[in-house]
Amino acid sequence: MQRLAVYCGANSGNNPAYAATTILLGKAMAARGVDLVYGGGRLGLMGTIADTVLAEGGKVHGVIPEMLKDLEVAHTGVTELHIVPNMHERKARMTDLTDAFVALPGGVGTMDELFEAWSWNALGYHNKPFAILNIEGYWDALIAFLDTMAEQGFVSAERRKHLIVSDDVDDCLERLADACTTEAGSFKW
């Protein structure tokens, strides 16, 4: 795994553990030589992960829609900033640039990005692994709902298992790296 797409909030949330764990992730990525691919913003957890990877000597590839750049929320200090016309192009470019995906706490945009990465994988558009870093139980309710989807037959048990869930930065990175070396694209719904 050479590049990891990190989906996370443009806000920092109410729990200081979110930013603290985001910093740990950024440091661990840089220590492993894993570049960051992210949404290109300078605010919230997005800014925290970018600033941390940069401070640790890592490379950061931001992808931001023109509209958000015009609102002056782009992080202009990243290694490479890709400006794209819209959100769809942002997600497509991030997918092209990365080897794997992880979602940290975030809002609707973070969920949209995670689910699109998962559905594109299911449809065979890519075979890259994806994970949730479940900081202090942030994703617990979503994880329970995903289990319900599998129990009710809308997602196969096998497909459900492909979403890596971890509450530990090193474990999450190791599992994603391991999954990058397996054939992740041959799943069944």
PDB file of C-alpha atoms in Angstrom:
ATOM      1  CA  MET A   1       0.000   0.000   0.000  1.00  0.00           C
ATOM      2  CA  GLN A   2       1.676   3.158  -1.229  1.00  0.00           C
ATOM      3  CA  ARG A   3      -1.267   5.563  -1.058  1.00  0.00           C
ATOM      4  CA  LEU A   4      -4.252   5.617   1.274  1.00  0.00           C
ATOM      5  CA  ALA A   5      -7.415   7.647   0.706  1.00  0.00           C
ATOM      6  CA  VAL A   6      -8.688   9.010   3.998  1.00  0.00           C
ATOM      7  CA  TYR A   7     -12.326  10.098   4.139  1.00  0.00           C
ATOM      8  CA  CYS A   8     -13.132  12.318   7.119  1.00  0.00           C
ATOM      9  CA  GLY A   9     -14.971  15.400   8.277  1.00  0.00           C
ATOM     10  CA  ALA A  10     -14.347  18.997   7.308  1.00  0.00           C
ATOM     11  CA  ASN A  11     -15.170  19.594  10.984  1.00  0.00           C
ATOM     12  CA  SER A  12     -13.320  18.132  13.964  1.00  0.00           C
ATOM     13  CA  GLY A  13     -16.388  16.903  15.840  1.00  0.00           C
ATOM     14  CA  ASN A  14     -17.092  17.219  19.541  1.00  0.00           C
ATOM     15  CA  ASN A  15     -14.741  14.517  20.851  1.00  0.00           C
ATOM     16  CA  PRO A  16     -11.038  15.443  21.055  1.00  0.00           C
ATOM     17  CA  ALA A  17     -10.216  11.755  20.452  1.00  0.00           C
ATOM     18  CA  TYR A  18     -11.185  12.181  16.795  1.00  0.00           C
ATOM     19  CA  ALA A  19      -8.403  14.696  16.118  1.00  0.00           C
ATOM     20  CA  ALA A  20      -5.944  12.866  18.374  1.00  0.00           C
ATOM     21  CA  THR A  21      -6.471   9.589  16.510  1.00  0.00           C
ATOM     22  CA  THR A  22      -6.340  11.389  13.155  1.00  0.00           C
ATOM     23  CA  ILE A  23      -2.890  12.680  14.173  1.00  0.00           C
ATOM     24  CA  LEU A  24      -1.831   9.144  15.131  1.00  0.00           C
ATOM     25  CA  LEU A  25      -3.000   7.891  11.739  1.00  0.00           C
ATOM     26  CA  GLY A  26      -1.083  10.620   9.898  1.00  0.00           C
ATOM     27  CA  LYS A  27       2.102   9.853  11.832  1.00  0.00           C
ATOM     28  CA  ALA A  28       1.726   6.105  11.257  1.00  0.00           C
ATOM     29  CA  MET A  29       1.144   6.634   7.534  1.00  0.00           C
ATOM     30  CA  ALA A  30       4.249   8.811   7.170  1.00  0.00           C
ATOM     31  CA  ALA A  31       6.340   6.358   9.204  1.00  0.00           C
ATOM     32  CA  ARG A  32       5.288   3.555   6.835  1.00  0.00           C
ATOM     33  CA  GLY A  33       5.892   5.654   3.723  1.00  0.00           C
ATOM     34  CA  VAL A  34       2.191   5.704   2.820  1.00  0.00           C
ATOM     35  CA  ASP A  35       1.094   8.854   0.964  1.00  0.00           C
ATOM     36  CA  LEU A  36      -2.213  10.526   1.801  1.00  0.00           C
ATOM     37  CA  VAL A  37      -4.970  10.977  -0.763  1.00  0.00           C
ATOM     38  CA  TYR A  38      -7.822  13.083   0.609  1.00  0.00           C
ATOM     39  CA  GLY A  39     -10.433  15.690  -0.220  1.00  0.00           C
ATOM     40  CA  GLY A  40      -8.042  18.628  -0.409  1.00  0.00           C
ATOM     41  CA  GLY A  41      -9.479  20.738   2.421  1.00  0.00           C
ATOM     42  CA  ARG A  42      -7.695  22.633   5.163  1.00  0.00           C
ATOM     43  CA  LEU A  43     -10.472  22.482   7.772  1.00  0.00           C
ATOM     44  CA  GLY A  44     -11.445  19.939  10.433  1.00  0.00           C
ATOM     45  CA  LEU A  45     -10.106  16.400  10.427  1.00  0.00           C
ATOM     46  CA  MET A  46      -9.240  16.846   6.736  1.00  0.00           C
ATOM     47  CA  GLY A  47      -6.787  19.611   7.600  1.00  0.00           C
ATOM     48  CA  THR A  48      -5.489  17.659  10.587  1.00  0.00           C
ATOM     49  CA  ILE A  49      -4.612  14.544   8.572  1.00  0.00           C
ATOM     50  CA  ALA A  50      -2.974  16.590   5.794  1.00  0.00           C
ATOM     51  CA  ASP A  51      -0.973  18.774   8.182  1.00  0.00           C
ATOM     52  CA  THR A  52       0.203  15.748  10.162  1.00  0.00           C
ATOM     53  CA  VAL A  53       1.379  13.760   7.154  1.00  0.00           C
ATOM     54  CA  LEU A  54       3.188  16.840   5.802  1.00  0.00           C
ATOM     55  CA  ALA A  55       4.796  17.608   9.185  1.00  0.00           C
ATOM     56  CA  GLU A  56       6.068  14.028   9.337  1.00  0.00           C
ATOM     57  CA  GLY A  57       7.691  14.316   5.902  1.00  0.00           C
ATOM     58  CA  GLY A  58       5.013  12.450   3.943  1.00  0.00           C
ATOM     59  CA  LYS A  59       3.350  13.316   0.670  1.00  0.00           C
ATOM     60  CA  VAL A  60      -0.223  14.593   0.446  1.00  0.00           C
ATOM     61  CA  HIS A  61      -2.392  14.482  -2.668  1.00  0.00           C
ATOM     62  CA  GLY A  62      -5.538  16.590  -2.320  1.00  0.00           C
ATOM     63  CA  VAL A  63      -8.501  16.448  -4.682  1.00  0.00           C
ATOM     64  CA  ILE A  64     -10.962  19.308  -4.405  1.00  0.00           C
ATOM     65  CA  PRO A  65     -13.882  20.499  -6.522  1.00  0.00           C
ATOM     66  CA  GLU A  66     -13.555  23.951  -8.103  1.00  0.00           C
ATOM     67  CA  MET A  67     -16.515  25.241  -6.058  1.00  0.00           C
ATOM     68  CA  LEU A  68     -14.812  24.421  -2.732  1.00  0.00           C
ATOM     69  CA  LYS A  69     -11.523  25.885  -3.929  1.00  0.00           C
ATOM     70  CA  ASP A  70     -13.389  29.084  -4.765  1.00  0.00           C
ATOM     71  CA  LEU A  71     -14.799  29.132  -1.197  1.00  0.00           C
ATOM     72  CA  GLU A  72     -11.155  29.205  -0.011  1.00  0.00           C
ATOM     73  CA  VAL A  73     -11.244  25.948   1.913  1.00  0.00           C
ATOM     74  CA  ALA A  74      -8.521  24.279  -0.194  1.00  0.00           C
ATOM     75  CA  HIS A  75      -5.266  23.326   1.518  1.00  0.00           C
ATOM     76  CA  THR A  76      -2.680  25.128  -0.596  1.00  0.00           C
ATOM     77  CA  GLY A  77       0.320  23.588   1.182  1.00  0.00           C
ATOM     78  CA  VAL A  78      -0.155  20.002   0.017  1.00  0.00           C
ATOM     79  CA  THR A  79       2.308  18.151  -2.198  1.00  0.00           C
ATOM     80  CA  GLU A  80      -0.149  18.054  -5.086  1.00  0.00           C
ATOM     81  CA  LEU A  81      -3.595  19.629  -5.344  1.00  0.00           C
ATOM     82  CA  HIS A  82      -5.929  18.334  -8.054  1.00  0.00           C
ATOM     83  CA  ILE A  83      -8.780  20.716  -8.857  1.00  0.00           C
ATOM     84  CA  VAL A  84     -11.745  18.950 -10.437  1.00  0.00           C
ATOM     85  CA  PRO A  85     -15.112  20.204 -11.731  1.00  0.00           C
ATOM     86  CA  ASN A  86     -17.418  18.428  -9.230  1.00  0.00           C
ATOM     87  CA  MET A  87     -17.804  15.917  -6.400  1.00  0.00           C
ATOM     88  CA  HIS A  88     -18.242  12.962  -8.744  1.00  0.00           C
ATOM     89  CA  GLU A  89     -14.904  13.728 -10.393  1.00  0.00           C
ATOM     90  CA  ARG A  90     -13.341  14.155  -6.953  1.00  0.00           C
ATOM     91  CA  LYS A  91     -14.316  10.639  -5.907  1.00  0.00           C
ATOM     92  CA  ALA A  92     -13.250   9.156  -9.230  1.00  0.00           C
ATOM     93  CA  ARG A  93      -9.848  10.870  -9.091  1.00  0.00           C
ATOM     94  CA  MET A  94      -9.294   9.820  -5.482  1.00  0.00           C
ATOM     95  CA  THR A  95     -10.111   6.235  -6.465  1.00  0.00           C
ATOM     96  CA  ASP A  96      -7.596   6.409  -9.309  1.00  0.00           C
ATOM     97  CA  LEU A  97      -4.883   7.831  -7.042  1.00  0.00           C
ATOM     98  CA  THR A  98      -5.194   5.403  -4.131  1.00  0.00           C
ATOM     99  CA  ASP A  99      -4.543   1.778  -3.205  1.00  0.00           C
ATOM    100  CA  ALA A 100      -7.045   1.592  -0.322  1.00  0.00           C
ATOM    101  CA  PHE A 101      -9.645   3.643   1.577  1.00  0.00           C
ATOM    102  CA  VAL A 102     -10.351   4.373   5.249  1.00  0.00           C
ATOM    103  CA  ALA A 103     -13.186   6.386   6.786  1.00  0.00           C
ATOM    104  CA  LEU A 104     -12.676   8.364   9.983  1.00  0.00           C
ATOM    105  CA  PRO A 105     -15.473  10.228  11.740  1.00  0.00           C
ATOM    106  CA  GLY A 106     -17.300  12.551   9.394  1.00  0.00           C
ATOM    107  CA  GLY A 107     -20.695  13.454   8.066  1.00  0.00           C
ATOM    108  CA  VAL A 108     -22.790  12.793   4.998  1.00  0.00           C
ATOM    109  CA  GLY A 109     -19.894  13.389   2.606  1.00  0.00           C
ATOM    110  CA  THR A 110     -17.717  10.861   4.415  1.00  0.00           C
ATOM    111  CA  MET A 111     -20.497   8.274   4.279  1.00  0.00           C
ATOM    112  CA  ASP A 112     -21.085   9.008   0.597  1.00  0.00           C
ATOM    113  CA  GLU A 113     -17.399   8.488  -0.178  1.00  0.00           C
ATOM    114  CA  LEU A 114     -17.161   5.264   1.828  1.00  0.00           C
ATOM    115  CA  PHE A 115     -20.289   3.756   0.283  1.00  0.00           C
ATOM    116  CA  GLU A 116     -19.268   4.734  -3.224  1.00  0.00           C
ATOM    117  CA  ALA A 117     -15.853   3.088  -2.735  1.00  0.00           C
ATOM    118  CA  TRP A 118     -17.645  -0.028  -1.468  1.00  0.00           C
ATOM    119  CA  SER A 119     -20.250  -0.139  -4.239  1.00  0.00           C
ATOM    120  CA  TRP A 120     -17.659   0.515  -6.963  1.00  0.00           C
ATOM    121  CA  ASN A 121     -15.684  -2.397  -5.536  1.00  0.00           C
ATOM    122  CA  ALA A 122     -18.784  -4.595  -5.577  1.00  0.00           C
ATOM    123  CA  LEU A 123     -19.460  -3.686  -9.194  1.00  0.00           C
ATOM    124  CA  GLY A 124     -15.878  -4.438 -10.227  1.00  0.00           C
ATOM    125  CA  TYR A 125     -14.763  -0.873 -10.983  1.00  0.00           C
ATOM    126  CA  HIS A 126     -11.823  -1.385  -8.610  1.00  0.00           C
ATOM    127  CA  ASN A 127     -10.524  -4.109  -6.301  1.00  0.00           C
ATOM    128  CA  LYS A 128      -9.164  -1.875  -3.534  1.00  0.00           C
ATOM    129  CA  PRO A 129      -9.845  -2.591   0.150  1.00  0.00           C
ATOM    130  CA  PHE A 130     -11.797  -0.233   2.389  1.00  0.00           C
ATOM    131  CA  ALA A 131     -12.067   0.231   6.141  1.00  0.00           C
ATOM    132  CA  ILE A 132     -13.669   2.138   8.965  1.00  0.00           C
ATOM    133  CA  LEU A 133     -11.446   3.404  11.778  1.00  0.00           C
ATOM    134  CA  ASN A 134     -13.999   3.254  14.566  1.00  0.00           C
ATOM    135  CA  ILE A 135     -12.713   5.925  16.955  1.00  0.00           C
ATOM    136  CA  GLU A 136     -14.422   5.650  20.344  1.00  0.00           C
ATOM    137  CA  GLY A 137     -17.385   3.832  18.822  1.00  0.00           C
ATOM    138  CA  TYR A 138     -18.263   6.600  16.359  1.00  0.00           C
ATOM    139  CA  TRP A 139     -19.382   4.103  13.708  1.00  0.00           C
ATOM    140  CA  ASP A 140     -21.048   1.548  16.049  1.00  0.00           C
ATOM    141  CA  ALA A 141     -24.623   2.309  14.939  1.00  0.00           C
ATOM    142  CA  LEU A 142     -23.664   2.137  11.254  1.00  0.00           C
ATOM    143  CA  ILE A 143     -21.824  -1.149  11.785  1.00  0.00           C
ATOM    144  CA  ALA A 144     -24.912  -2.590  13.482  1.00  0.00           C
ATOM    145  CA  PHE A 145     -27.070  -1.438  10.573  1.00  0.00           C
ATOM    146  CA  LEU A 146     -24.690  -3.028   8.051  1.00  0.00           C
ATOM    147  CA  ASP A 147     -24.961  -6.273  10.012  1.00  0.00           C
ATOM    148  CA  THR A 148     -28.754  -5.973   9.780  1.00  0.00           C
ATOM    149  CA  MET A 149     -28.485  -5.508   6.006  1.00  0.00           C
ATOM    150  CA  ALA A 150     -26.544  -8.776   5.820  1.00  0.00           C
ATOM    151  CA  GLU A 151     -28.903 -10.588   8.192  1.00  0.00           C
ATOM    152  CA  GLN A 152     -31.885  -9.487   6.102  1.00  0.00           C
ATOM    153  CA  GLY A 153     -30.298 -10.670   2.855  1.00  0.00           C
ATOM    154  CA  PHE A 154     -29.554  -7.342   1.176  1.00  0.00           C
ATOM    155  CA  VAL A 155     -25.789  -7.802   1.418  1.00  0.00           C
ATOM    156  CA  SER A 156     -24.128 -11.205   1.451  1.00  0.00           C
ATOM    157  CA  ALA A 157     -22.301 -12.168   4.631  1.00  0.00           C
ATOM    158  CA  GLU A 158     -19.163 -12.436   2.510  1.00  0.00           C
ATOM    159  CA  ARG A 159     -19.604  -8.905   1.124  1.00  0.00           C
ATOM    160  CA  ARG A 160     -20.268  -7.527   4.617  1.00  0.00           C
ATOM    161  CA  LYS A 161     -16.972  -9.004   5.837  1.00  0.00           C
ATOM    162  CA  HIS A 162     -15.012  -7.060   3.220  1.00  0.00           C
ATOM    163  CA  LEU A 163     -15.531  -3.835   5.131  1.00  0.00           C
ATOM    164  CA  ILE A 164     -12.572  -3.815   7.512  1.00  0.00           C
ATOM    165  CA  VAL A 165     -13.531  -2.416  10.910  1.00  0.00           C
ATOM    166  CA  SER A 166     -10.882  -1.542  13.464  1.00  0.00           C
ATOM    167  CA  ASP A 167     -10.545   0.757  16.444  1.00  0.00           C
ATOM    168  CA  ASP A 168      -6.725   0.744  16.312  1.00  0.00           C
ATOM    169  CA  VAL A 169      -4.607   2.727  13.839  1.00  0.00           C
ATOM    170  CA  ASP A 170      -1.822   0.147  13.418  1.00  0.00           C
ATOM    171  CA  ASP A 171      -4.249  -2.763  13.130  1.00  0.00           C
ATOM    172  CA  CYS A 172      -6.279  -0.877  10.525  1.00  0.00           C
ATOM    173  CA  LEU A 173      -3.198  -0.021   8.432  1.00  0.00           C
ATOM    174  CA  GLU A 174      -1.873  -3.589   8.634  1.00  0.00           C
ATOM    175  CA  ARG A 175      -5.196  -5.094   7.600  1.00  0.00           C
ATOM    176  CA  LEU A 176      -5.531  -2.687   4.675  1.00  0.00           C
ATOM    177  CA  ALA A 177      -1.956  -3.408   3.564  1.00  0.00           C
ATOM    178  CA  ASP A 178      -2.611  -7.159   3.781  1.00  0.00           C
ATOM    179  CA  ALA A 179      -5.837  -6.776   1.811  1.00  0.00           C
ATOM    180  CA  CYS A 180      -3.969  -4.869  -0.909  1.00  0.00           C
ATOM    181  CA  THR A 181      -2.042  -8.057  -1.627  1.00  0.00           C
ATOM    182  CA  THR A 182      -5.150 -10.242  -1.955  1.00  0.00           C
ATOM    183  CA  GLU A 183      -7.705 -10.418  -4.729  1.00  0.00           C
ATOM    184  CA  ALA A 184     -10.310  -8.068  -3.297  1.00  0.00           C
ATOM    185  CA  GLY A 185     -12.461  -7.678  -6.365  1.00  0.00           C
ATOM    186  CA  SER A 186     -14.011 -11.135  -6.604  1.00  0.00           C
ATOM    187  CA  PHE A 187     -16.760 -10.756  -4.010  1.00  0.00           C
ATOM    188  CA  LYS A 188     -20.413 -11.731  -4.131  1.00  0.00           C
ATOM    189  CA  TRP A 189     -23.297  -9.563  -3.016  1.00  0.00           C
TER     190      TRP A 189
END
